[in-house]
Coordinates of C-alpha atoms in Angstrom, one line a residue:
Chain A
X1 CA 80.0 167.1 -37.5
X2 CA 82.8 165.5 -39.3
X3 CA 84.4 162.1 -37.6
X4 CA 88.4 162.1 -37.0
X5 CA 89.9 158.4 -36.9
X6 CA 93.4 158.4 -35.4
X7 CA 94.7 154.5 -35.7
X8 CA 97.5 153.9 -33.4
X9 CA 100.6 152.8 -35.5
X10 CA 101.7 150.4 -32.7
X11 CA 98.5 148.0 -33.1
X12 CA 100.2 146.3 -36.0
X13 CA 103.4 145.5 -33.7
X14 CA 100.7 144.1 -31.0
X15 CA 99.4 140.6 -30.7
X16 CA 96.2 140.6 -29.6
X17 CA 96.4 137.9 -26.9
X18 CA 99.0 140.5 -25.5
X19 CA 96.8 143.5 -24.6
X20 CA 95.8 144.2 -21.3
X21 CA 91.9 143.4 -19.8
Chain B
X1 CA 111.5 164.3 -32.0
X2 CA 111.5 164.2 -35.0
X3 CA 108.3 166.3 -36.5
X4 CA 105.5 164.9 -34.4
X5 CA 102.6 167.0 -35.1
X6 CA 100.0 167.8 -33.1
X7 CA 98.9 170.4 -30.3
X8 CA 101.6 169.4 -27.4
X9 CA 105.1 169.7 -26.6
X10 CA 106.1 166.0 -27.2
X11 CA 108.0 166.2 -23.7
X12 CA 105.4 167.1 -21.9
X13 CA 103.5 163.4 -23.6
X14 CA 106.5 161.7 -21.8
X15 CA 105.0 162.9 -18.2
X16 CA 101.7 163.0 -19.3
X17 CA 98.9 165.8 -19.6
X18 CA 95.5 165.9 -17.9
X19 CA 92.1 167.0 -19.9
X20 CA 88.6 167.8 -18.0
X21 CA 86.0 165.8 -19.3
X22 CA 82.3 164.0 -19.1
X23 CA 82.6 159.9 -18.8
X24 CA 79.0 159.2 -20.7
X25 CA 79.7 155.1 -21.3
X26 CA 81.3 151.9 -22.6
X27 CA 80.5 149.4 -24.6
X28 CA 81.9 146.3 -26.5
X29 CA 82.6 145.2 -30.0
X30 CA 83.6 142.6 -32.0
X31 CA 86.1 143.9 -34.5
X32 CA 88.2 141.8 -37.1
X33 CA 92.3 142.5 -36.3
X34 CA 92.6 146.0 -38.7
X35 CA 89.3 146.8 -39.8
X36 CA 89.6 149.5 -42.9
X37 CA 89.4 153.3 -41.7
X38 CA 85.3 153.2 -42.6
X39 CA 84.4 149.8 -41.1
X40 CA 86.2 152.0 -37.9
X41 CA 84.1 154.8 -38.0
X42 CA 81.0 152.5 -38.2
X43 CA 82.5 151.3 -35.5
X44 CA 82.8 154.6 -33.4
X45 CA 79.4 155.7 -34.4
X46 CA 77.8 152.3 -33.2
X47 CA 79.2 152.6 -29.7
X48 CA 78.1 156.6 -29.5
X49 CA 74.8 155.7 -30.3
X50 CA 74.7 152.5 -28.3
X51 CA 76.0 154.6 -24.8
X52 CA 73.8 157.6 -26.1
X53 CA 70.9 155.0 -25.7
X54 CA 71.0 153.3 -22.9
X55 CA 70.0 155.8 -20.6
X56 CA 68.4 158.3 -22.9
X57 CA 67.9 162.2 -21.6
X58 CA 68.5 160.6 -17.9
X59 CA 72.0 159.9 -18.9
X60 CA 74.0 160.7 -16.0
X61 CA 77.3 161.6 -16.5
X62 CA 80.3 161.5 -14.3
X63 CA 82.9 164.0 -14.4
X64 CA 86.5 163.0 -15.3
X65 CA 90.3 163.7 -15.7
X66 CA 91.2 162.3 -19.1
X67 CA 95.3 161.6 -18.3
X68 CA 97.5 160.9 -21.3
X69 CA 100.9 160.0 -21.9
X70 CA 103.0 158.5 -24.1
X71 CA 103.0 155.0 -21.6
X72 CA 99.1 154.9 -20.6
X73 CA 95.3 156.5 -21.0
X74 CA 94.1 156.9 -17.4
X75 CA 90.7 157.8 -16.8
X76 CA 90.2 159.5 -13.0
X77 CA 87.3 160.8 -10.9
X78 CA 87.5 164.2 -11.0
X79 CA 85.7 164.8 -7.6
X80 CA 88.0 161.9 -5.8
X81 CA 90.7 161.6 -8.4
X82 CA 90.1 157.4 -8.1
X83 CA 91.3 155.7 -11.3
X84 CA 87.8 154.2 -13.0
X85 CA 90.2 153.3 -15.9
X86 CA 93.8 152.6 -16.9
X87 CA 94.9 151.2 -20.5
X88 CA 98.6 150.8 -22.1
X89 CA 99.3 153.3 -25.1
X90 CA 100.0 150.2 -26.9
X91 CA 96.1 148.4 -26.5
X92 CA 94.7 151.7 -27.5
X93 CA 93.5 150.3 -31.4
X94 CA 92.4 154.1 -32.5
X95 CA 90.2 156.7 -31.4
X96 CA 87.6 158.7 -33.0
X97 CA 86.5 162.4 -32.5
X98 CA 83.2 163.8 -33.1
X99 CA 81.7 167.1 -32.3
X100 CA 82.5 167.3 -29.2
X101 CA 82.7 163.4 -28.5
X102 CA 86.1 161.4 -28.3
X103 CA 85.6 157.8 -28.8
X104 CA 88.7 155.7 -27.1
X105 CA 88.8 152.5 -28.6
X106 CA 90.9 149.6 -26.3
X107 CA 91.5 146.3 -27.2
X108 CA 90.8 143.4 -24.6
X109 CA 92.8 140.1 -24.4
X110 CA 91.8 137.2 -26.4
X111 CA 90.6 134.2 -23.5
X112 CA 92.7 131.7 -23.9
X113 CA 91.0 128.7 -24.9
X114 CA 89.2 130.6 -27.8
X115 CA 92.4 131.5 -29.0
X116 CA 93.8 127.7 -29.0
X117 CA 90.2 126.8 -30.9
X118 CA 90.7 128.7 -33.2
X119 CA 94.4 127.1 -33.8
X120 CA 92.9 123.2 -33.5
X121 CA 90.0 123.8 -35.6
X122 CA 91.2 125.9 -38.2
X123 CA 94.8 125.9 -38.7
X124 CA 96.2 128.4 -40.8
X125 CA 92.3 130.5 -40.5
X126 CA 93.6 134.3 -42.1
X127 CA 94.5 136.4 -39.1
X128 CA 92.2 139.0 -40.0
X129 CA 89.3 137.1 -40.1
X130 CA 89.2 136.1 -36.5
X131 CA 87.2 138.4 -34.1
X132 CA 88.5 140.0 -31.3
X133 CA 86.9 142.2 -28.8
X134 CA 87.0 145.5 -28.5
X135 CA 86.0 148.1 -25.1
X136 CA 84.8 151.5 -26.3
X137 CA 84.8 154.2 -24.1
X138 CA 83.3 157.6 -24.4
X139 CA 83.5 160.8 -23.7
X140 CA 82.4 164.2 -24.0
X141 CA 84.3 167.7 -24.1
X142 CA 84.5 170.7 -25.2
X143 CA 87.9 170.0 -25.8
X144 CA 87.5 166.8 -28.4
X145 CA 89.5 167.4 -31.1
X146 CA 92.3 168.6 -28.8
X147 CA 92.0 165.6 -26.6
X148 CA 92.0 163.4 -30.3
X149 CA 94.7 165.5 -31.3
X150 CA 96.9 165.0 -28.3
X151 CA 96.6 160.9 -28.3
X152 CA 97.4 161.2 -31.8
X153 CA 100.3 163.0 -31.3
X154 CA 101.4 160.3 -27.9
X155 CA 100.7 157.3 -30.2
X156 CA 103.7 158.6 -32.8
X157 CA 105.7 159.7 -30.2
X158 CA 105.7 156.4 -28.4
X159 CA 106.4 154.8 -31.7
X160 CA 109.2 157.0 -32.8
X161 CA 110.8 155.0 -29.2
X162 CA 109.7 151.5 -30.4
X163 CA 111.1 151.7 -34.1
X164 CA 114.4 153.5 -32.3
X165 CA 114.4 150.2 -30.3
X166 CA 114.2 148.5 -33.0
X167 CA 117.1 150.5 -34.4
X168 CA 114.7 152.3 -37.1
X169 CA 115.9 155.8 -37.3
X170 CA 112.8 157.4 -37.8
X171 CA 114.6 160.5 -39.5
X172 CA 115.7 158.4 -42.1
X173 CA 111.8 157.2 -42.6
X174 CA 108.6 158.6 -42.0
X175 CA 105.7 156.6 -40.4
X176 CA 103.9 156.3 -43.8
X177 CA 106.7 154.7 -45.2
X178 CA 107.6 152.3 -42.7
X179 CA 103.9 151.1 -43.0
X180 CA 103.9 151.4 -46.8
X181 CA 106.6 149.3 -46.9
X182 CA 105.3 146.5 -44.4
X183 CA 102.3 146.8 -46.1
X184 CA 104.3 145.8 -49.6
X185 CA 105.3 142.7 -47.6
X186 CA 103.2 139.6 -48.6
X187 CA 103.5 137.1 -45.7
X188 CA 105.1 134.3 -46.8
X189 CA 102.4 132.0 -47.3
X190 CA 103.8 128.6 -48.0
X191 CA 103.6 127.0 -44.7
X192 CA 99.2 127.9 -44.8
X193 CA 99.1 126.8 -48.2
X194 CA 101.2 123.3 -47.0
X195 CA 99.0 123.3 -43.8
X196 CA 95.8 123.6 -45.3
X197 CA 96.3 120.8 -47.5
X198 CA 95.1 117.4 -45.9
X199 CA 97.2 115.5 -48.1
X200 CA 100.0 116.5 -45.9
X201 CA 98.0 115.5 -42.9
X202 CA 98.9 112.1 -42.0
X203 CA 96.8 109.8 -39.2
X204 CA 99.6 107.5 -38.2
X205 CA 99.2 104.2 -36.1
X206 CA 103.0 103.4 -34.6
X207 CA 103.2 99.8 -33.4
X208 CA 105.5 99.0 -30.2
X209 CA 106.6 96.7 -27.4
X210 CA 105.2 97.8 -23.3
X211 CA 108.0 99.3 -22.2
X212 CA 110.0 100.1 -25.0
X213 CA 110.7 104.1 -25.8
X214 CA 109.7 105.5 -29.2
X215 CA 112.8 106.4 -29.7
X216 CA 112.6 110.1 -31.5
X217 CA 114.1 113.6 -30.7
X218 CA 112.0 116.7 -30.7
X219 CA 112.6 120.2 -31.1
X220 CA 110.7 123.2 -31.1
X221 CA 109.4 124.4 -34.2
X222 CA 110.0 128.4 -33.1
X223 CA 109.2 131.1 -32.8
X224 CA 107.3 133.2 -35.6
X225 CA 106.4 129.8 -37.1
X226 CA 102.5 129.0 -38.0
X227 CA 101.7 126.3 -36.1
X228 CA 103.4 126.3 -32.9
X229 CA 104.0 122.7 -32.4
X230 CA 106.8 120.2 -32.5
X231 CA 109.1 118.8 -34.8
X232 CA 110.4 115.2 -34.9
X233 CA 114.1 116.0 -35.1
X234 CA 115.8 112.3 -35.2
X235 CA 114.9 108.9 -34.7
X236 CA 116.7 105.9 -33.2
X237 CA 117.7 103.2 -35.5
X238 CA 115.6 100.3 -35.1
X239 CA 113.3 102.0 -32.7
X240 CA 109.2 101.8 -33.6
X241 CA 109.2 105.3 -34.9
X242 CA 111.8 104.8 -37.3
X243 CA 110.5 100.5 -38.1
X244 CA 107.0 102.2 -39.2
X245 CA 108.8 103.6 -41.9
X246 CA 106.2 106.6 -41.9
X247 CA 108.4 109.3 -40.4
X248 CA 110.8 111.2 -41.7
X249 CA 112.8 113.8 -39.9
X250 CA 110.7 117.7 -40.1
X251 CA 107.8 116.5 -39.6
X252 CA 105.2 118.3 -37.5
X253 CA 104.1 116.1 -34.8
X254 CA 100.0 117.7 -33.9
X255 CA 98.6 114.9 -31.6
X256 CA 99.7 111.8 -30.0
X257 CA 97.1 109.4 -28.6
X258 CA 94.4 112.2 -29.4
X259 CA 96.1 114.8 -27.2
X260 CA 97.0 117.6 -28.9
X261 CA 100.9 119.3 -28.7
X262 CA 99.4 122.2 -30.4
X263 CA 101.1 124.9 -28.4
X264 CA 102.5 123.4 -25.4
X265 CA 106.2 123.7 -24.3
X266 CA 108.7 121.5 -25.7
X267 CA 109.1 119.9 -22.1
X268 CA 105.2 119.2 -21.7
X269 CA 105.5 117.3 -25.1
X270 CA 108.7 115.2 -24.0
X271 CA 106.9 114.4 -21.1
X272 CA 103.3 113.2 -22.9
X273 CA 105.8 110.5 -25.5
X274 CA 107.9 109.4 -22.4
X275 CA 104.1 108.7 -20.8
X276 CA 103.8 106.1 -23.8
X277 CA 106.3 103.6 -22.3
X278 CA 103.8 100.9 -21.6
X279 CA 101.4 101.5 -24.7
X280 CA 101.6 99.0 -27.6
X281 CA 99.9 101.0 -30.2
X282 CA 100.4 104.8 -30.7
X283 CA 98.5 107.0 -32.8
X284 CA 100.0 110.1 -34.2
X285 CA 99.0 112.8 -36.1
X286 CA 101.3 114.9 -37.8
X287 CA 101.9 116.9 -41.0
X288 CA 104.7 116.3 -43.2
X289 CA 107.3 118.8 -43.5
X290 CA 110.6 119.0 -45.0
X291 CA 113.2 119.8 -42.2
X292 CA 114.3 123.1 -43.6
X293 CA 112.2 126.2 -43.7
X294 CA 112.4 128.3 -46.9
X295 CA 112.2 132.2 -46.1
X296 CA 111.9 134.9 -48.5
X297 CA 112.3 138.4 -47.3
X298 CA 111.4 141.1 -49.4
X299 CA 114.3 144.3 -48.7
X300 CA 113.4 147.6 -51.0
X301 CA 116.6 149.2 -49.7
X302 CA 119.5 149.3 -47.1
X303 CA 117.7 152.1 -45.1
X304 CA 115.1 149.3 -43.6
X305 CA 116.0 147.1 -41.1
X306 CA 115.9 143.2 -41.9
X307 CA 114.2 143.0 -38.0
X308 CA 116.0 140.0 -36.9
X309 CA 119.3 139.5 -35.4
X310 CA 121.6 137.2 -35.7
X311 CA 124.0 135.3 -33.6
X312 CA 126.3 132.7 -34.6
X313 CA 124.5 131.7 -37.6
X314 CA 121.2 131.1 -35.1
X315 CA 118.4 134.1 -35.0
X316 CA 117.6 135.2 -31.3
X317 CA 115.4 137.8 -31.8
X318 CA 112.2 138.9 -34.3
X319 CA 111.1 141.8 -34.5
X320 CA 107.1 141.7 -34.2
X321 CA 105.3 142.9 -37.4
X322 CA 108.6 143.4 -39.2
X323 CA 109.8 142.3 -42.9
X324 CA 111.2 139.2 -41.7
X325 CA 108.4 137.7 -39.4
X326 CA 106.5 138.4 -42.7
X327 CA 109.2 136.8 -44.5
X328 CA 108.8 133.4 -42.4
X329 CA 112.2 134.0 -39.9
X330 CA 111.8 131.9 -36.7
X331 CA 113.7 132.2 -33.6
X332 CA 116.3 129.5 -32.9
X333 CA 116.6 128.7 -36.4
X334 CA 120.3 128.2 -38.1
X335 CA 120.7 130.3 -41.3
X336 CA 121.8 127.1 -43.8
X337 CA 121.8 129.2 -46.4
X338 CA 121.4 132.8 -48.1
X339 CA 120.3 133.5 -51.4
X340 CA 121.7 130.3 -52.8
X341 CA 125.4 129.9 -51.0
X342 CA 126.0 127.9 -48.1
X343 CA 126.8 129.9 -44.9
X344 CA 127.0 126.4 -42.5
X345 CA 130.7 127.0 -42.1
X346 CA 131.1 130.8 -42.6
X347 CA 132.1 133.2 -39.6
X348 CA 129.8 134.7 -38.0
X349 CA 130.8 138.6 -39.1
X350 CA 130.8 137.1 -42.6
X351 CA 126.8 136.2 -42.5
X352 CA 125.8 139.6 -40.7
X353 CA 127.6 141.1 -43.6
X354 CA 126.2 138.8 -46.2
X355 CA 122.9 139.9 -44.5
X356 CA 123.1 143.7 -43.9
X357 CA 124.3 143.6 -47.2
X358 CA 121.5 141.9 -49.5
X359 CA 118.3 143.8 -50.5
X360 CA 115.8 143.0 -52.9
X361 CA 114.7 139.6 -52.6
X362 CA 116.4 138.0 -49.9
X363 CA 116.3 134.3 -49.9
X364 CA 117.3 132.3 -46.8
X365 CA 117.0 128.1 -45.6
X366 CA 116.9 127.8 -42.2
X367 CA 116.5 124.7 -39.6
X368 CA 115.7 124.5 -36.0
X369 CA 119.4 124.6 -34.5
X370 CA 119.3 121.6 -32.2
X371 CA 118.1 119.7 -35.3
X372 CA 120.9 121.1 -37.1
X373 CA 123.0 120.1 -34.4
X374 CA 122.0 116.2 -34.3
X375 CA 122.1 116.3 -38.2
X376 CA 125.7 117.4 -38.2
X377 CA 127.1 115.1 -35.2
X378 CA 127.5 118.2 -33.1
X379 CA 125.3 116.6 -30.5
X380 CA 124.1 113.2 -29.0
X381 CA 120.6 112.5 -29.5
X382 CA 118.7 111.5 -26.3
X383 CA 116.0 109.4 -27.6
X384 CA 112.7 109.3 -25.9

């Protein structure tokens, strides 16, 4: 079956080092 | 809203929405910053076949309550209704649907000391080469592409709120085109291109007398700058900083006595060159800069926000990800100048209109303000 990728626009706006565990 | 598509009522994001579904696994990744869309979808397909694997036909699987919202994924017993797992919108990277599997993909925080490695050993190493982790989680359901569908549609609903809090109208610009247009951005590159080149590296050896100050003022270098490290803002007359005659004001101080200022607050730094009273020798490293900081930010039209604001001729605030952090704006920096012209003694209203003003290319020079205050008399320098 075909595989859907939805990015989330908000991950270029977020540092790494700031996401949660 | 304005035309978020996808199968909710966007309202109804805001509270949240519960789906049934089958927790099979997780696993972890390592994934460069924005992998392209088909590295990604390697990327889903690795972790579906790595948590279809590990416990093969005997695969157990637990029963959940997928809850999203525009805030958080929560992932909930369905039996006890106990959270198992609870992510921010924002760490959600993407998520993949396939068949009847949704793959939610979550970044995880950086530890700490790799993250200051990487900025000692390599400094200026491209962002998107660094490897960060990455928690997969998935899922099975009837439901898949609806679930996919509906965190599709919470991710642009919660950023319709950021780029409104950013005072983006996102009427006036659809999400492609805010991303196009970021994407058009080159980051300003100058500072890697000067920090990468060792001639501007300098190993210094200071000479002094036990119990005489070094006699230099240091500022922050800001933030949204490359290296997040000091700058040597003034120097007292006759002191050993400025009788070595190897300093010059804008300089990047990295270590001193082989410990490294990379990163640490202003305070910490003042405090590490006071601890040099009683030394005779101090050895310095440091990169040579020039004490303003050229910024070029690239404005196709009015309609986009510069994403930085001004206040008395000193920035306070960045938006992350924006034109201008690409452009090389750093809070607490004084706008010297704008596309050529002076604005050190211009009123306030006068610059935000110079600035809301200019698109195209916009030029800018800026300094850290308390070195633009010791430069200009405006303040007494407290030598340390």
């Amino acid at each position: 079956s075909a595989l859907t990728i939805t990015i989330n626009p908000m991950e270029k706006h977020e540092q790494p080092q700031a996401a949660e565990e | 809203f304005v035309d978020v598509p996808g199968p909710c009522e966007p309202e109804d994001l805001i509270d949240g929405i519960i789906f049934a579904a089958n927790y099979l696994g997780s696993t972890q990744l390592l994934s460069e910053r924005n992998p392209s869309k088909n590295i990604r979808m390697m990327q889903a397909q690795e972790a579906v076949s790595r948590v279809k694997n590990t416990d093969g036909d005997a695969q157990t699987l637990t029963e959940v309550d997928l809850f999203i919202s525009t805030q958080r994924i929560k992932v909930l017993n369905a039996d006890s209704q106990e959270t198992m797992m609870d992510n921010a919108l924002r760490t959600i990277s993407y998520i993949a649907d396939i068949g009847n599997i949704v793959v939610l993909m979550a970044r995880r925080r950086m530890p700490r000391t790799a993250s200051q490695d990487c900025i000692e050993t390599t400094p200026g190493a491209p962002e998107a080469k660094k490897q960060y982790k990455m928690i997969c989680h998935v899922f099975e359901s009837e439901d898949a592409q609806l679930i996919a569908q509906s965190i599709g549609q919470a991710f642009s609903v919660a950023y319709q709120e950021f780029l409104r809090a950013n005072g983006i109208n996102p009427e006036d610009l659809s999400q492609k085109e805010y991303s196009d247009i970021i994407n058009t951005q080159e980051m300003y590159n100058d500072d890697l291109i000067h920090f990468s080149n060792s001639e501007n590296c300098k190993e210094l050896q200071l000479e002094k007398s036990k119990g005489e100050i070094l006699g230099v003022v240091i500022v922050e270098s800001g933030w949204g700058s490359i290296l997040p490290t000091v700058i040597l803002a003034n120097m007292m007359n006759g002191g050993p900083a400025a009788r070595s005659g190897k300093l010059s004001i804008g300089d990047q101080i990295m270590s001193i006595n082989n410990t490294s200022l990379v990163g640490l607050p202003l305070a910490t730094c003042q405090g590490i060159i006071k601890g040099l009273k009683n030394q005779v020798q101090v050895k310095m490293n440091i990169v040579s800069c020039p004490p303003v900081t050229t910024v070029l930010i690239k404005r196709p039209d009015l309609k986009y926000q510069l994403g930085f604001s001004v206040q008395n001729g000193i920035i306070c605030s960045l938006m992350r990800g924006g034109i201008a952090e690409r452009g090389g704006v750093r809070v607490g920096h004084r706008i010297i100048e704008i596309n050529g012209q002076s604005v050190v003694a211009t009123a306030h209203e006068k610059i935000v209109q110079a600035l809301s003003n200019s698109v195209g290319e916009i030029h800018m020079k800026t300094m850290p303000a308390a070195m633009f205050r010791l430069l200009t008399g405006q303040e007494t320098p407290m030598y340390i």
